[in-house]
Short mmCIF file of C-alpha atoms and ligand atoms in Angstrom, two decimals:
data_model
loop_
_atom_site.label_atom_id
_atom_site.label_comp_id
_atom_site.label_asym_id
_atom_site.label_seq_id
_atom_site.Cartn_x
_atom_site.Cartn_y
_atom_site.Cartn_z
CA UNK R 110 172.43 356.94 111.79
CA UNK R 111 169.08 358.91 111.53
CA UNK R 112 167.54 359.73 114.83
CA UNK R 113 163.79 360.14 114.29
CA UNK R 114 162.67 362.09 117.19
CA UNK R 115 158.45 363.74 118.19
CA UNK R 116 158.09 366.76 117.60
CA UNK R 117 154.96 368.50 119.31
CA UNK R 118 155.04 372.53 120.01
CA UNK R 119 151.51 373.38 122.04
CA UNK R 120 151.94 376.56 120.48
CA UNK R 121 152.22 375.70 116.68
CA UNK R 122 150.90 372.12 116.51
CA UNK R 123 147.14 370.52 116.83
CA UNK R 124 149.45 367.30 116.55
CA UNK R 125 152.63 366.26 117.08
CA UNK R 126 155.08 364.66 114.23
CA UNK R 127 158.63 363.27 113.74
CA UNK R 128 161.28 365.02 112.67
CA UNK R 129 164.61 362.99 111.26
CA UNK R 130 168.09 363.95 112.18
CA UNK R 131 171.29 362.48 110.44
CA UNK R 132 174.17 361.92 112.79
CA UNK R 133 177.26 360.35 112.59
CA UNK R 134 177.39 358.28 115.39
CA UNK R 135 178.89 354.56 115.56
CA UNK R 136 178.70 352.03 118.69
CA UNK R 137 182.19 352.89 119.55
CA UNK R 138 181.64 356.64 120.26
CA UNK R 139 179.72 355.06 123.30
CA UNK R 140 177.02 358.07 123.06
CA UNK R 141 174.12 357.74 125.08
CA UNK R 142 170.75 359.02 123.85
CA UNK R 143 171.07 362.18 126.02
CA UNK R 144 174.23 363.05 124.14
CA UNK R 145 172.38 362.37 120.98
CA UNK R 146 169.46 364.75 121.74
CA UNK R 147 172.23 367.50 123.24
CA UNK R 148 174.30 366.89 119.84
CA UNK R 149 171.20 367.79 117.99
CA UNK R 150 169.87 370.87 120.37
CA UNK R 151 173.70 372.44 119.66
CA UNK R 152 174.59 371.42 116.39
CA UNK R 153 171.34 370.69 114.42
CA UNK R 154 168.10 372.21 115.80
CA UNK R 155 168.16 374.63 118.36
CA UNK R 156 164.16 374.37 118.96
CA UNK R 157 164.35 370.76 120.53
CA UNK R 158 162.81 370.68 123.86
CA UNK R 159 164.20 367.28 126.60
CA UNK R 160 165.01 367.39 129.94
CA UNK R 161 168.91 367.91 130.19
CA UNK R 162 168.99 371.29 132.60
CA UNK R 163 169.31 370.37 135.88
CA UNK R 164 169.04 366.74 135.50
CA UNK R 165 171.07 364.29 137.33
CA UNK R 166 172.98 362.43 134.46
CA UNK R 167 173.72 359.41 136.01
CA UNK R 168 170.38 357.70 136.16
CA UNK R 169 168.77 358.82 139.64
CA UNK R 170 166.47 361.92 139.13
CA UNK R 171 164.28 360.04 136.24
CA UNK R 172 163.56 362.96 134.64
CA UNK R 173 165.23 361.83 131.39
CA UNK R 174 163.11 359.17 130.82
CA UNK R 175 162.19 358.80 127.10
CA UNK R 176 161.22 355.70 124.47
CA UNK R 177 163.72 354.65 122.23
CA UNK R 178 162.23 352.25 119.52
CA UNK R 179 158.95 351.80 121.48
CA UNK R 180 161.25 351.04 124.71
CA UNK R 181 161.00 353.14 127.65
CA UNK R 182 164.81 353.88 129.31
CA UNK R 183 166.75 356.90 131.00
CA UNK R 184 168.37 358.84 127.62
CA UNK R 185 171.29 359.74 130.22
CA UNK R 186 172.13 355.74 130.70
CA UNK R 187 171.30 354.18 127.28
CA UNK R 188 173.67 353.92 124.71
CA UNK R 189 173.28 354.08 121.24
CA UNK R 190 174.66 350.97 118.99
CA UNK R 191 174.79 353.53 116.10
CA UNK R 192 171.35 351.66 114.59
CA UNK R 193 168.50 354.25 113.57
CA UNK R 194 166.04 355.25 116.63
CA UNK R 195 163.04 356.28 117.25
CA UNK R 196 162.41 358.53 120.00
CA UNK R 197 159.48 359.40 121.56
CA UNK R 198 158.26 361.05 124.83
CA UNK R 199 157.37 359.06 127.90
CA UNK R 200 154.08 359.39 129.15
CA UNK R 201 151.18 362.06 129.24
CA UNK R 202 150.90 364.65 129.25
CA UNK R 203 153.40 366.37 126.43
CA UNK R 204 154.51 369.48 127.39
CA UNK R 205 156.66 370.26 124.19
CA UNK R 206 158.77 367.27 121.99
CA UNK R 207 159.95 364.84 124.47
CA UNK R 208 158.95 367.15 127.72
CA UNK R 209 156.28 365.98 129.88
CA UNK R 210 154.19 367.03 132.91
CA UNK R 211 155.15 365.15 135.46
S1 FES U 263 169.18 362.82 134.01
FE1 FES U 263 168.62 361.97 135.93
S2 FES U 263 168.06 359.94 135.44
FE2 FES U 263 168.76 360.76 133.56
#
């Protein structure tokens, strides 16, 4: 699957922009999104900035909250059917990728 994820570094970028990811992910590995994106930081690209570090992961804190194809959810709760996603931050403002102020 290709995970198509925004990218936005205050530092670097006036504007933010997607950056694509090939995994190899199917429905039955049962991976949620948060998986996905920790998958990526450790395997792929070291730079990506979510909320994982002292999160809940189990769907109380909210901080994971992301969009996934235009559809806000929790990345610690929903699962990925192995389909291509788009994943962008929820809410304003962006702090960095899919981090924001809250
Ligand atoms: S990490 Fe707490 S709700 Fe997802």
């Amino acid at each position: 699957m290709i995970a198509k994820i925004y990218r936005f570094d205050p530092g670097k970028d006036s504007q933010g922009h997607y950056d694509s990811y090939e995994v190899d992910i199917t429905a039955e590995d049962r991976m949620t999104v948060m998986d996905l994106l920790q998958y990526i930081f450790d395997n792929l690209d070291g730079s990506l900035g979510f909320f994982s570090h002292s999160a809940c992961q189990h769907g109380i804190c909210g901080r994971c909250g992301v969009k996934v194809n235009g559809k806000a959810c929790l990345a610690c709760e929903k699962v990925l059917t192995g389909e291509d996603v788009v994943i962008d931050p929820l809410g304003q403002p962006v702090v960095r990728d899919l981090v924001v102020r809250r």
